[in-house]
mmCIF file with all atom_site columns, C-alpha atoms in Angstrom:
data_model
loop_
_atom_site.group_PDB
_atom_site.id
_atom_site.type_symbol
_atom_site.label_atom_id
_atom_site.label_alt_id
_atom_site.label_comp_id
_atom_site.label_asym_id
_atom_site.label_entity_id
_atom_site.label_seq_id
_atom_site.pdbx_PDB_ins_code
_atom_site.Cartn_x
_atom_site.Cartn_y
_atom_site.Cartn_z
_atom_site.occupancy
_atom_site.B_iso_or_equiv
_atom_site.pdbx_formal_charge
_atom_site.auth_seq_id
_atom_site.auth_comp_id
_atom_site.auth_asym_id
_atom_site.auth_atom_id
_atom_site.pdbx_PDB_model_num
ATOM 1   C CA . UNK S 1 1   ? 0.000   0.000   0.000  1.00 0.00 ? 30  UNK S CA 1
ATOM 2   C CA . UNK S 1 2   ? 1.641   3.409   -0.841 1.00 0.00 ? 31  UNK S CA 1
ATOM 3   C CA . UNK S 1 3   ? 1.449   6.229   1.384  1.00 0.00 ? 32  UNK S CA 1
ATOM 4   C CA . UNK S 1 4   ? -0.812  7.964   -0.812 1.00 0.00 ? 33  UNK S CA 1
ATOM 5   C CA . UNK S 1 5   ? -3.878  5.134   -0.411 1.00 0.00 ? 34  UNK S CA 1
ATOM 6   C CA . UNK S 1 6   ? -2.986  5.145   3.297  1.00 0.00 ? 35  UNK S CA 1
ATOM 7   C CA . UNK S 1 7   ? -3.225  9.071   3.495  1.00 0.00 ? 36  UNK S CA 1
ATOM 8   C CA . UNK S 1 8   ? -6.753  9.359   2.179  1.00 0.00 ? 37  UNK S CA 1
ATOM 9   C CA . UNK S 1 9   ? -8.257  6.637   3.664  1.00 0.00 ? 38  UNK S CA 1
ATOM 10  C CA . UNK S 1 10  ? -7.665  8.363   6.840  1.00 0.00 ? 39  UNK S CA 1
ATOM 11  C CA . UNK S 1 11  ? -8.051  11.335  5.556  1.00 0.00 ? 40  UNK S CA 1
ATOM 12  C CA . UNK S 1 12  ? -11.740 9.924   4.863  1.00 0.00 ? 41  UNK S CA 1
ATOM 13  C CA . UNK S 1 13  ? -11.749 7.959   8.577  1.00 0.00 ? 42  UNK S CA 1
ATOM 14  C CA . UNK S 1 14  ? -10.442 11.459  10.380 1.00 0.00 ? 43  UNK S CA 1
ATOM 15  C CA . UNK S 1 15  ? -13.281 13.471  8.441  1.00 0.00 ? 44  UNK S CA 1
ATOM 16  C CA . UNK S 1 16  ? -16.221 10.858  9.966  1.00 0.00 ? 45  UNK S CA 1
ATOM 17  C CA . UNK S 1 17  ? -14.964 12.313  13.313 1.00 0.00 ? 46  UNK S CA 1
ATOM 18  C CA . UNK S 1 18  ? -15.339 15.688  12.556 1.00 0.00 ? 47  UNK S CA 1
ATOM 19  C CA . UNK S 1 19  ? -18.539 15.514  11.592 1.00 0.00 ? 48  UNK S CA 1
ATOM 20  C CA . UNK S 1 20  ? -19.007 13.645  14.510 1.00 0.00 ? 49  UNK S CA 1
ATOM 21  C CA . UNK S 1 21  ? -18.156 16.858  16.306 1.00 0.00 ? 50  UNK S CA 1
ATOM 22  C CA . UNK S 1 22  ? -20.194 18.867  13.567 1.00 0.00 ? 51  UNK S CA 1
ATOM 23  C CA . UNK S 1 23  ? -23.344 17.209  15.190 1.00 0.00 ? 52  UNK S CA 1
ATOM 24  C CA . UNK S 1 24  ? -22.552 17.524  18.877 1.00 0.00 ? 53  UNK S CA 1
ATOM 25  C CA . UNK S 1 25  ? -22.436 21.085  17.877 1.00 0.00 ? 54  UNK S CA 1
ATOM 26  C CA . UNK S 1 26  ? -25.916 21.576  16.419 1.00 0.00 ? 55  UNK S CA 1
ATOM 27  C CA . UNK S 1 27  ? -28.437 23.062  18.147 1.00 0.00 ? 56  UNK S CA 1
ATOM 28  C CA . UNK S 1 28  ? -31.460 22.971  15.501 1.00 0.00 ? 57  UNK S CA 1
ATOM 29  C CA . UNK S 1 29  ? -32.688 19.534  14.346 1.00 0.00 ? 58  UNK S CA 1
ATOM 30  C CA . UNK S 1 30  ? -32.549 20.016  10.786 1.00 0.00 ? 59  UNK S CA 1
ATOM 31  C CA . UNK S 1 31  ? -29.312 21.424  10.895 1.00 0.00 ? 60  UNK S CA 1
ATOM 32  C CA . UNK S 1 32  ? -28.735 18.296  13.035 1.00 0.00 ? 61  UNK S CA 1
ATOM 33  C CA . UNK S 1 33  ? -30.324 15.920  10.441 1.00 0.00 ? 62  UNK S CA 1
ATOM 34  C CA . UNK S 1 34  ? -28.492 17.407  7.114  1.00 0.00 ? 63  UNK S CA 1
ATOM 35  C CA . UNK S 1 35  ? -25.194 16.703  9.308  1.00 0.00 ? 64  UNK S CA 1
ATOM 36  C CA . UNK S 1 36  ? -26.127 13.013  9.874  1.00 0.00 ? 65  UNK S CA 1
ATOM 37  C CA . UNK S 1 37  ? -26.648 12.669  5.819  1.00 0.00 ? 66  UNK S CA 1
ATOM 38  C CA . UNK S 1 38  ? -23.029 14.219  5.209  1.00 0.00 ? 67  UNK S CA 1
ATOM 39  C CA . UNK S 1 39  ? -21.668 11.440  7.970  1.00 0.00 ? 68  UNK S CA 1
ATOM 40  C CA . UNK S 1 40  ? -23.529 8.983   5.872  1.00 0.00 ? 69  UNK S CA 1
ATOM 41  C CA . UNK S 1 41  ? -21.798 10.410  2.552  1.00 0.00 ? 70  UNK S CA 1
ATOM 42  C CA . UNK S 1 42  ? -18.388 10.834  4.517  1.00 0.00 ? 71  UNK S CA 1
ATOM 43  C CA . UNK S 1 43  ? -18.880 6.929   5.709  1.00 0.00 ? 72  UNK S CA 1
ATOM 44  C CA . UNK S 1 44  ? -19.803 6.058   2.165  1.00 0.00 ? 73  UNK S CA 1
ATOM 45  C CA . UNK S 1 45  ? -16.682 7.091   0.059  1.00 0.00 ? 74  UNK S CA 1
ATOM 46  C CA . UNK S 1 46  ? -14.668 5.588   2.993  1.00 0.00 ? 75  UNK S CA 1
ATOM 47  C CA . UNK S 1 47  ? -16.246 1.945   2.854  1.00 0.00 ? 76  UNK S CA 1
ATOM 48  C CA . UNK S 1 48  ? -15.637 2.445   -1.051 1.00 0.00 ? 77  UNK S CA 1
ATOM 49  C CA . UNK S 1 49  ? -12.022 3.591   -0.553 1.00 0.00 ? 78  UNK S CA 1
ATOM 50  C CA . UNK S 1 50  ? -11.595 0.603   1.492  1.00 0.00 ? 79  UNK S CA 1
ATOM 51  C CA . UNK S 1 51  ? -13.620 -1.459  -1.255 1.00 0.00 ? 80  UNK S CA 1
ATOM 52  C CA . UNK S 1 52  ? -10.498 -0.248  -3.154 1.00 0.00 ? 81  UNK S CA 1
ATOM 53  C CA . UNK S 1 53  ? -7.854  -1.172  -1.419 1.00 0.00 ? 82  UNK S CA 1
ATOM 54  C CA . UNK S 1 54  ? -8.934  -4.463  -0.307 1.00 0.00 ? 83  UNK S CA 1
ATOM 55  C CA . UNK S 1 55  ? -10.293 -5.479  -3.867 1.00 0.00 ? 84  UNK S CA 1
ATOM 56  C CA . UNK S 1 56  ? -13.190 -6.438  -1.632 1.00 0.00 ? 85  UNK S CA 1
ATOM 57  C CA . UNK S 1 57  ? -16.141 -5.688  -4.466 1.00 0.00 ? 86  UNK S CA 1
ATOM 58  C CA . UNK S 1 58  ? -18.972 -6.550  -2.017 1.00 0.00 ? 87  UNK S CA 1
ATOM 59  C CA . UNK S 1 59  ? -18.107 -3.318  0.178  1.00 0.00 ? 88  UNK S CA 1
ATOM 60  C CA . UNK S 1 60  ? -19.360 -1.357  -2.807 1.00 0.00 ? 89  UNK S CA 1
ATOM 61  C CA . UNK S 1 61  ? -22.525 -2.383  -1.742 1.00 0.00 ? 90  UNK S CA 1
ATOM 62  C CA . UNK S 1 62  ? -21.624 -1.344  1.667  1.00 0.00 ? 91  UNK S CA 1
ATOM 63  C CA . UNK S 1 63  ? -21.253 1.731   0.808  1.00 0.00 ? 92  UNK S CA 1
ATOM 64  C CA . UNK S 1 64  ? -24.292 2.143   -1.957 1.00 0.00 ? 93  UNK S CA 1
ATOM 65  C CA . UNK S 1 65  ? -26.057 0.671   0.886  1.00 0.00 ? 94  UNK S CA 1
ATOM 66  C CA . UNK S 1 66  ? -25.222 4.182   3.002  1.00 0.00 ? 95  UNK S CA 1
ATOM 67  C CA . UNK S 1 67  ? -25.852 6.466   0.509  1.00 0.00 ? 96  UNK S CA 1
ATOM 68  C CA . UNK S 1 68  ? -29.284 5.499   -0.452 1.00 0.00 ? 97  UNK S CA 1
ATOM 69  C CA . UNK S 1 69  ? -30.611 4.990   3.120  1.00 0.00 ? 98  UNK S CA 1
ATOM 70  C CA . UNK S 1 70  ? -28.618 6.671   5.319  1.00 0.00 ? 99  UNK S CA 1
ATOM 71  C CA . UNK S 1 71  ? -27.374 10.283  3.423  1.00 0.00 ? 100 UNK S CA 1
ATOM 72  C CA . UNK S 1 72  ? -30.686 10.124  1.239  1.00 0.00 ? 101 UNK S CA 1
ATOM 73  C CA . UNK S 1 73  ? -34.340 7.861   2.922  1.00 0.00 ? 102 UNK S CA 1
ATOM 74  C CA . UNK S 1 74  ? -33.659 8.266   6.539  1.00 0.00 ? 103 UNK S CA 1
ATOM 75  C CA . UNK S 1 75  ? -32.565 11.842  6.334  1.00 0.00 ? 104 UNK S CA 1
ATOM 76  C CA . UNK S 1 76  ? -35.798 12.782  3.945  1.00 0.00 ? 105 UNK S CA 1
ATOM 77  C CA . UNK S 1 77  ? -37.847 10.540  6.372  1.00 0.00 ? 106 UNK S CA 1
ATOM 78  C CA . UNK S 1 78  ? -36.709 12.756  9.333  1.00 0.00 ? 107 UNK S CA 1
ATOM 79  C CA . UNK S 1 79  ? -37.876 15.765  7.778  1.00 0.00 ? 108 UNK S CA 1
ATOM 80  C CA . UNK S 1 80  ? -41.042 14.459  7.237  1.00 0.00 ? 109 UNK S CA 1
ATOM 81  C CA . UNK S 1 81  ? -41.519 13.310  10.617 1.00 0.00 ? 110 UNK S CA 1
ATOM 82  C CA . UNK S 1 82  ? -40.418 16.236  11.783 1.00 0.00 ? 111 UNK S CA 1
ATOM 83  C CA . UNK S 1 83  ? -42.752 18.805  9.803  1.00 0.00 ? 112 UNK S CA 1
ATOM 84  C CA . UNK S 1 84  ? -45.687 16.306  10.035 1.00 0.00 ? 113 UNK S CA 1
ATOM 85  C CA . UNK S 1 85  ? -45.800 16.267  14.034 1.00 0.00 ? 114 UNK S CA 1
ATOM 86  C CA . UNK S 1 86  ? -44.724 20.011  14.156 1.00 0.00 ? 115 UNK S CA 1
ATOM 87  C CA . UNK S 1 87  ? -41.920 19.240  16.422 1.00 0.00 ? 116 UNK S CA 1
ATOM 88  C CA . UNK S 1 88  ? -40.026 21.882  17.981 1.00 0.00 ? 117 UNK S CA 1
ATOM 89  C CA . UNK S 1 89  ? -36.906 22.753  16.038 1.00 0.00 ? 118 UNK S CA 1
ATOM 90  C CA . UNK S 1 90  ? -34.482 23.779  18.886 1.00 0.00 ? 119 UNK S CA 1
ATOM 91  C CA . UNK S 1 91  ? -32.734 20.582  20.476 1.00 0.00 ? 120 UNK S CA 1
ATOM 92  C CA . UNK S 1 92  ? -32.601 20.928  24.792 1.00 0.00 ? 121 UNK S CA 1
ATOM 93  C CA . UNK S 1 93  ? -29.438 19.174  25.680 1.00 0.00 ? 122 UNK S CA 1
ATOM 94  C CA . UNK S 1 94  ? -28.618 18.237  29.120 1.00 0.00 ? 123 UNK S CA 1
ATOM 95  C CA . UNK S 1 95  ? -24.999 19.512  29.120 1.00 0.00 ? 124 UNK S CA 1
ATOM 96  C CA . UNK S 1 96  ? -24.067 23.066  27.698 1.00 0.00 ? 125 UNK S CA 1
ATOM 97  C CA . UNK S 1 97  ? -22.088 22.940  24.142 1.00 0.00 ? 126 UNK S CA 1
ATOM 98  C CA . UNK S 1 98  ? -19.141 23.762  25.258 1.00 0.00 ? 127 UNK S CA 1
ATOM 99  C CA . UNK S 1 99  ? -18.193 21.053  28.339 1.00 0.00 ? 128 UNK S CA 1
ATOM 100 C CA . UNK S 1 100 ? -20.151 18.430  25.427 1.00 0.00 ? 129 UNK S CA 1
ATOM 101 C CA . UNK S 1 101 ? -17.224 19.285  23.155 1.00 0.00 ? 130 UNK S CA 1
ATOM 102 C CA . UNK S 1 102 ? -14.935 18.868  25.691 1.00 0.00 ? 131 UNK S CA 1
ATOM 103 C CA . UNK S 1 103 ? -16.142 15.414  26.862 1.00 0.00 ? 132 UNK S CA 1
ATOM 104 C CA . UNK S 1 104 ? -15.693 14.409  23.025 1.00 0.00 ? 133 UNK S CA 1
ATOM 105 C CA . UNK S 1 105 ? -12.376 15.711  23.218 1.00 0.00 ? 134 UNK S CA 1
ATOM 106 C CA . UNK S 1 106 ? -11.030 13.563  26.023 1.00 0.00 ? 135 UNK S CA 1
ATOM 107 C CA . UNK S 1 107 ? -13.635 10.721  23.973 1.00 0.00 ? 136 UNK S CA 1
ATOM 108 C CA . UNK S 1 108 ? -11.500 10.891  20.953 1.00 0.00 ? 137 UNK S CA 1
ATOM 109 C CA . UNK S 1 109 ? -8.333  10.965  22.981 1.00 0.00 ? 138 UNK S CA 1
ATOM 110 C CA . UNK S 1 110 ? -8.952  7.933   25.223 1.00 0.00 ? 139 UNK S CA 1
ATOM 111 C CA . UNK S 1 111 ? -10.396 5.834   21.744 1.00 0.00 ? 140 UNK S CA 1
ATOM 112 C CA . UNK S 1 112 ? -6.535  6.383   20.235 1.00 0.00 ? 141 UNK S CA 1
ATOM 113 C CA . UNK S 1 113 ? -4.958  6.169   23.215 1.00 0.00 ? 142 UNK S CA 1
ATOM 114 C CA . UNK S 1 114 ? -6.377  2.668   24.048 1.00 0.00 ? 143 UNK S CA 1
ATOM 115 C CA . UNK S 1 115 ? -6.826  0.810   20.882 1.00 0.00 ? 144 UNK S CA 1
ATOM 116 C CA . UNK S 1 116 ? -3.103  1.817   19.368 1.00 0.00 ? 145 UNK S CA 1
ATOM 117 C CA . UNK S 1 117 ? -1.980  0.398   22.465 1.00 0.00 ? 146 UNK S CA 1
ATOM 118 C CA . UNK S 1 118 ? -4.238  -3.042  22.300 1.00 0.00 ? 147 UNK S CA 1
ATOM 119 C CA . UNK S 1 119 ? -3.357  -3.850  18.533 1.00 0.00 ? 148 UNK S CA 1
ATOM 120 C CA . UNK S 1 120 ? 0.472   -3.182  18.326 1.00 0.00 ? 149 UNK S CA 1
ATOM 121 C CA . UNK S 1 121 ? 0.582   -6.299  16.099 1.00 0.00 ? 150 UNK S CA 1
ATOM 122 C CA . UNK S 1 122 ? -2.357  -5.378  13.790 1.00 0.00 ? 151 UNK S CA 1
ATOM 123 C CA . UNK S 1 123 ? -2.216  -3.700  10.197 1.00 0.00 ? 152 UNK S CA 1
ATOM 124 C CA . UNK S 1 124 ? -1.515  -0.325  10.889 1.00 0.00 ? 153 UNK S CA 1
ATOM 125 C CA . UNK S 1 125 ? -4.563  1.051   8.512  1.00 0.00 ? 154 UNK S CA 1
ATOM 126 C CA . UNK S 1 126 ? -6.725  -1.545  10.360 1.00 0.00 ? 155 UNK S CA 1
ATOM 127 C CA . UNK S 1 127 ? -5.419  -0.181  13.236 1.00 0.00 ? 156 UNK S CA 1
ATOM 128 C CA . UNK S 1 128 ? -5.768  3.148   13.279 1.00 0.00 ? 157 UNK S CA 1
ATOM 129 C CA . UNK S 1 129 ? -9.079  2.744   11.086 1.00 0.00 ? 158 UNK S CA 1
ATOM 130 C CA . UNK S 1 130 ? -10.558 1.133   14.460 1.00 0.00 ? 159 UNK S CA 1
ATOM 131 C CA . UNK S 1 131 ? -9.693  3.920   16.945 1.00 0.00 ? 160 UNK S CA 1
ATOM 132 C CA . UNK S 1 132 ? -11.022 6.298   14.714 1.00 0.00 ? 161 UNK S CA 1
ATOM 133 C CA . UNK S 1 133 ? -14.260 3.410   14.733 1.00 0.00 ? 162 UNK S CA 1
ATOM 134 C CA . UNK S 1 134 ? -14.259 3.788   18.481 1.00 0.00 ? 163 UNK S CA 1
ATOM 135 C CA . UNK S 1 135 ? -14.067 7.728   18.351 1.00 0.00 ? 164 UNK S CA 1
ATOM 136 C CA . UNK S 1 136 ? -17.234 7.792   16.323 1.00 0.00 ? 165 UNK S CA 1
ATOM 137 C CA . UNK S 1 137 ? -19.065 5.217   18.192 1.00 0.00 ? 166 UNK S CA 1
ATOM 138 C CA . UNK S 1 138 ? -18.315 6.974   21.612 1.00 0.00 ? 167 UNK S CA 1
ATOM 139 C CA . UNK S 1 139 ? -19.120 10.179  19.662 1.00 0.00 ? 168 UNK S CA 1
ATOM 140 C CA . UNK S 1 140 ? -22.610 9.144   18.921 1.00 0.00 ? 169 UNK S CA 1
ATOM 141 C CA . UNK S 1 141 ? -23.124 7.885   22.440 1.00 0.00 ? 170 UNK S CA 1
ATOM 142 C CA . UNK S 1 142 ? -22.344 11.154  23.694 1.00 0.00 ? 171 UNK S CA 1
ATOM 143 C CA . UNK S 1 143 ? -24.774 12.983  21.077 1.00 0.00 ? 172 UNK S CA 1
ATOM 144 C CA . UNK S 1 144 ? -27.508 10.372  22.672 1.00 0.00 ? 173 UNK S CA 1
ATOM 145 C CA . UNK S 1 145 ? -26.779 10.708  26.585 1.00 0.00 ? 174 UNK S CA 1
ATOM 146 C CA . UNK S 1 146 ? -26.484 14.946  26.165 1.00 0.00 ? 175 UNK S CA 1
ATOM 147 C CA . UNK S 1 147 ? -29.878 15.804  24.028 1.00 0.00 ? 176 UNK S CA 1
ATOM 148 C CA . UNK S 1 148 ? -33.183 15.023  25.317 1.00 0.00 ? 177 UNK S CA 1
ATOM 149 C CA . UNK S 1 149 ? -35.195 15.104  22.004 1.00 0.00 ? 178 UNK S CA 1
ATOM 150 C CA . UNK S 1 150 ? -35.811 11.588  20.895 1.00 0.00 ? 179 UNK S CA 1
ATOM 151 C CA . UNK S 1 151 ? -35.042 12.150  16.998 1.00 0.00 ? 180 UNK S CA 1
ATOM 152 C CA . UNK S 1 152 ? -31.654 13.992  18.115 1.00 0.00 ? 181 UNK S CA 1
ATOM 153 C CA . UNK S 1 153 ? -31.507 10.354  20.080 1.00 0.00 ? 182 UNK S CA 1
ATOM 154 C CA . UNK S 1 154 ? -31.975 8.330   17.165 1.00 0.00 ? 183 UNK S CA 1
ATOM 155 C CA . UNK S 1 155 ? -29.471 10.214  14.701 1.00 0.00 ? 184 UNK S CA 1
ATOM 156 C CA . UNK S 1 156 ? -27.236 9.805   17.709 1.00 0.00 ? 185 UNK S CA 1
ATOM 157 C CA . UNK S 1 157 ? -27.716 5.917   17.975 1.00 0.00 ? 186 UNK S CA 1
ATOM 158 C CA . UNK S 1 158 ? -27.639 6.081   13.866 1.00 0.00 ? 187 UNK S CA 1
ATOM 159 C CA . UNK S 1 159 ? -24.169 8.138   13.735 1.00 0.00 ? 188 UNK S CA 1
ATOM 160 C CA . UNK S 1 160 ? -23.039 5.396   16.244 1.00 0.00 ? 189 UNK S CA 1
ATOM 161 C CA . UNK S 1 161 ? -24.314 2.506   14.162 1.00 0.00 ? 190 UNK S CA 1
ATOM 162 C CA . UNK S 1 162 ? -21.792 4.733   11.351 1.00 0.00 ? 191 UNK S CA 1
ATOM 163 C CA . UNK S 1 163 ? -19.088 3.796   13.157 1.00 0.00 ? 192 UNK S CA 1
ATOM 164 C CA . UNK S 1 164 ? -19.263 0.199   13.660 1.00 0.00 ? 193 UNK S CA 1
ATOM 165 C CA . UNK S 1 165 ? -19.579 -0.242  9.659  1.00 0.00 ? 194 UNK S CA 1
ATOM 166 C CA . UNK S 1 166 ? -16.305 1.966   9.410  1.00 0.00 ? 195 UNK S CA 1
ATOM 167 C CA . UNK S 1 167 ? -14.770 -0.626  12.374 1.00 0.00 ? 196 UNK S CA 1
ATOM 168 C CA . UNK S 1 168 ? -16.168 -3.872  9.843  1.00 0.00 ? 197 UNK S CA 1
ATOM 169 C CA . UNK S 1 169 ? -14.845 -2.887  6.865  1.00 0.00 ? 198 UNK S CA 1
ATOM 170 C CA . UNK S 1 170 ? -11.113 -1.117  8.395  1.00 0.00 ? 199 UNK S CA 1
ATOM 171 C CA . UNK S 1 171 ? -10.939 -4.715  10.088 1.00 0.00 ? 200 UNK S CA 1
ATOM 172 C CA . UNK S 1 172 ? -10.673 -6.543  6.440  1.00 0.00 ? 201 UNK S CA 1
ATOM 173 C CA . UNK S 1 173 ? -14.898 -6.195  5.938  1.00 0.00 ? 202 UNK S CA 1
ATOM 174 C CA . UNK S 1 174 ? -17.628 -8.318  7.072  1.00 0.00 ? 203 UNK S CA 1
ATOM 175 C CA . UNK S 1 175 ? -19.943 -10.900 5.283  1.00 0.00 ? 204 UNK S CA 1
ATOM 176 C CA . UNK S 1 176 ? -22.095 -9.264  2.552  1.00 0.00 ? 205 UNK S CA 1
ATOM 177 C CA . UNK S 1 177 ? -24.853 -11.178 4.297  1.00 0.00 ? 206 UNK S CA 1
ATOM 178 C CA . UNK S 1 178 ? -24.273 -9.824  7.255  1.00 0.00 ? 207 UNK S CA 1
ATOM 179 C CA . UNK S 1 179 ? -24.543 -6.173  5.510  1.00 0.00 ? 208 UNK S CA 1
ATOM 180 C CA . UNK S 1 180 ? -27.572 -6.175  4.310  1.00 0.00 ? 209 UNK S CA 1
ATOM 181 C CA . UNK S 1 181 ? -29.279 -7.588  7.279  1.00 0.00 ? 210 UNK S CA 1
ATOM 182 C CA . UNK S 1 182 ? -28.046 -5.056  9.069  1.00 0.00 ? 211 UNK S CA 1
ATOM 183 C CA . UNK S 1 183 ? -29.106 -2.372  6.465  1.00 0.00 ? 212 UNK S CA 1
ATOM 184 C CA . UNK S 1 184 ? -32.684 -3.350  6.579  1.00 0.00 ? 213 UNK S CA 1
ATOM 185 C CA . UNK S 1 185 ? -32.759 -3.873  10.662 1.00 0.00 ? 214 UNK S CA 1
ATOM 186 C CA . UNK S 1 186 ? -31.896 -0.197  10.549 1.00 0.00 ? 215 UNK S CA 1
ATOM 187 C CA . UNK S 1 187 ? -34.411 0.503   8.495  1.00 0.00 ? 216 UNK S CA 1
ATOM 188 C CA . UNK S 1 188 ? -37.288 -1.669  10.426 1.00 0.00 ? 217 UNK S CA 1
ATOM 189 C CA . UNK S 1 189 ? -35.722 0.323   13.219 1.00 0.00 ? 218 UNK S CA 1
ATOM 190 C CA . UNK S 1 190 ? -36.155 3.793   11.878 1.00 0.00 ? 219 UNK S CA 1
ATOM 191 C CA . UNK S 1 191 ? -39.923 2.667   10.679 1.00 0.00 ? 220 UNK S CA 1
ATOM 192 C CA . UNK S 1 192 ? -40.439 1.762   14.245 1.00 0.00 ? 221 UNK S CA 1
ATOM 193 C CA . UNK S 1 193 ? -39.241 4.822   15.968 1.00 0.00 ? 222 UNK S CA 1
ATOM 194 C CA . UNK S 1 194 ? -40.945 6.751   13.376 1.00 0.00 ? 223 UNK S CA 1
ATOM 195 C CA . UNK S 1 195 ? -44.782 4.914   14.628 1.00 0.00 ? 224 UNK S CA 1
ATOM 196 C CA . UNK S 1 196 ? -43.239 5.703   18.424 1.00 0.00 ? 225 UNK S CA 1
ATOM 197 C CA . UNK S 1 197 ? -42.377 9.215   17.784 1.00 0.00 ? 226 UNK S CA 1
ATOM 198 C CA . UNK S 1 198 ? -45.945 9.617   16.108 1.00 0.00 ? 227 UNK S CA 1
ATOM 199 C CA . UNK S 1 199 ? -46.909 7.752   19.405 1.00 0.00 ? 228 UNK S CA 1
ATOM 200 C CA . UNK S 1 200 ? -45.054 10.343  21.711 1.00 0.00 ? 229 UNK S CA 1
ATOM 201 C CA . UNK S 1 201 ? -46.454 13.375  20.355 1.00 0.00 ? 230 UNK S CA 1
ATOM 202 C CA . UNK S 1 202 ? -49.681 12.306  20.156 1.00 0.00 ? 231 UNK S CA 1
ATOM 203 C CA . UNK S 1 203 ? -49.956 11.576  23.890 1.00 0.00 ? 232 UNK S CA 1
ATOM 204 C CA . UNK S 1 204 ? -47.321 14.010  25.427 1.00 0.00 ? 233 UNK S CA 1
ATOM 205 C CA . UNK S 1 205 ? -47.764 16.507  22.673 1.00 0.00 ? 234 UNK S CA 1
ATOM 206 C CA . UNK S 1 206 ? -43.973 16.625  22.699 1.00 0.00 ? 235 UNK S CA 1
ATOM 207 C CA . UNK S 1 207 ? -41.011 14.506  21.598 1.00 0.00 ? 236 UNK S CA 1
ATOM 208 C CA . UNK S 1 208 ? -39.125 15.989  24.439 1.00 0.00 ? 237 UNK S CA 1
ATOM 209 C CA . UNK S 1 209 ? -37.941 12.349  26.723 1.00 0.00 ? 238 UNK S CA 1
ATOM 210 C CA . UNK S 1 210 ? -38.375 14.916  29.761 1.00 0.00 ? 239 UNK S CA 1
ATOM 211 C CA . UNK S 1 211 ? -41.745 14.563  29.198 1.00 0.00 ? 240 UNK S CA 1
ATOM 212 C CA . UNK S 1 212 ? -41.623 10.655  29.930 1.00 0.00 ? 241 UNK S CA 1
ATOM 213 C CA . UNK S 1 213 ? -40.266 10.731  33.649 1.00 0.00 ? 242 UNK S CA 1
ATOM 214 C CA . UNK S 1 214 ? -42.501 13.728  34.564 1.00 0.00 ? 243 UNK S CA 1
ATOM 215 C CA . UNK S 1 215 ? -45.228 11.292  33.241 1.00 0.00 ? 244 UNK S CA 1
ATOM 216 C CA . UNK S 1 216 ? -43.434 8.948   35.339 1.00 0.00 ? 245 UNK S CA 1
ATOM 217 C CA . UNK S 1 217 ? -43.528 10.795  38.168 1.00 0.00 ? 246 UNK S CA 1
ATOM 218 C CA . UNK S 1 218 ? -46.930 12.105  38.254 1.00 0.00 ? 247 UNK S CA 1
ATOM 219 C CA . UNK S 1 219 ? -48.189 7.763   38.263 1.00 0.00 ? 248 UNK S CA 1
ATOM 220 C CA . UNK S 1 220 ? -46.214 7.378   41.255 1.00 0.00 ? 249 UNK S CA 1
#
């Protein structure tokens, strides 16, 4: 591998965890949501950079698998949702911007810190295409624990999912079975939170989780 290949694809792994950061920083839920869909692009010419290097042809479909549904269906479907329950724009986190960025600071550090020092024998691309995995995936956990709208949840838990194809396909790729099942589970899964958002504001009259333990509280 010359040191060109190696340079982009983490120039293509490194720019997955910026945008990562991009949407810890995003206050408004569309802003959030169009953020998500460049992840998804991001993620896509990585898994077909990798497709590339490893002469792996099935990881095409990998990645034609995150374009369509991840930068392009879910995103749209999000927008829907959102402008069909009239949900309110602004996203209430539960920790201020600026310690959240922080937190994904020491995140990112502790990912590179740890798994460069658990794989000395590994490939180095593999390598350091798996911290940057475990970056992202710690990322998107964080973007879920700090917001308390549900949909800024679920791109959270998405962006996470992200990072665990980018941690397949770095580690030498994964069956092509084992791709597309996981493709449409995410997809029965955003149909599904979809019907429970619709649930949510129906009863609550918000999408706001907040909502759910004062409900909570009031039955006790």
């Amino acid at each position: 591998m010359n040191g060109l290949t190696f340079d982009i694809a983490h120039l293509l792994a490194g720019s997955l965890v910026l945008v990562s950061f991009m949407m810890l920083y995003q206050d408004r839920l569309f802003a959030l949501i169009n953020v998500f869909a460049l992840h998804a692009v991001v993620l896509a010419l990585s898994v077909a950079w990798q497709a590339y290097i490893q002469d792996a042809h099935h990881l095409y479909i990998t990645a034609a698998i995150a374009l369509v549904f991840k930068a392009i269906v879910i995103p749209v479907g999000l927008h829907r949702i959102i402008q069909r329950l009239g949900i309110h724009r602004d996203i209430e986190t539960a920790v201020g911007i600026g310690p959240t960025m922080l937190a994904g600071i020491g995140l990112v550090t502790l990912s590179m810190v740890l798994m460069l020092r658990v794989t000395p024998e590994a490939d180095p691309l593999a390598r350091e295409d798996l911290a940057f995995a475990l970056s992202i995936i710690l990322l998107g956990l964080l973007v879920m624990v700090t917001r308390r709208n549900a949909v800024s949840q679920v791109v959270g838990f998405m962006s996470l999912e992200n990072g665990l194809v980018l941690a397949a396909t770095g580690a030498k790729g994964m069956p092509l079975v084992v791709e597309i099942s996981v493709a449409f589970s995410i997809l029965i899964a955003f149909i599904v939170i979809g019907v429970f958002l619709f649930r949510i504001r129906e009863r609550f009259d918000s999408v706001d989780v907040g909502a759910l333990d004062d409900y909570r509280g009031e039955r006790r």
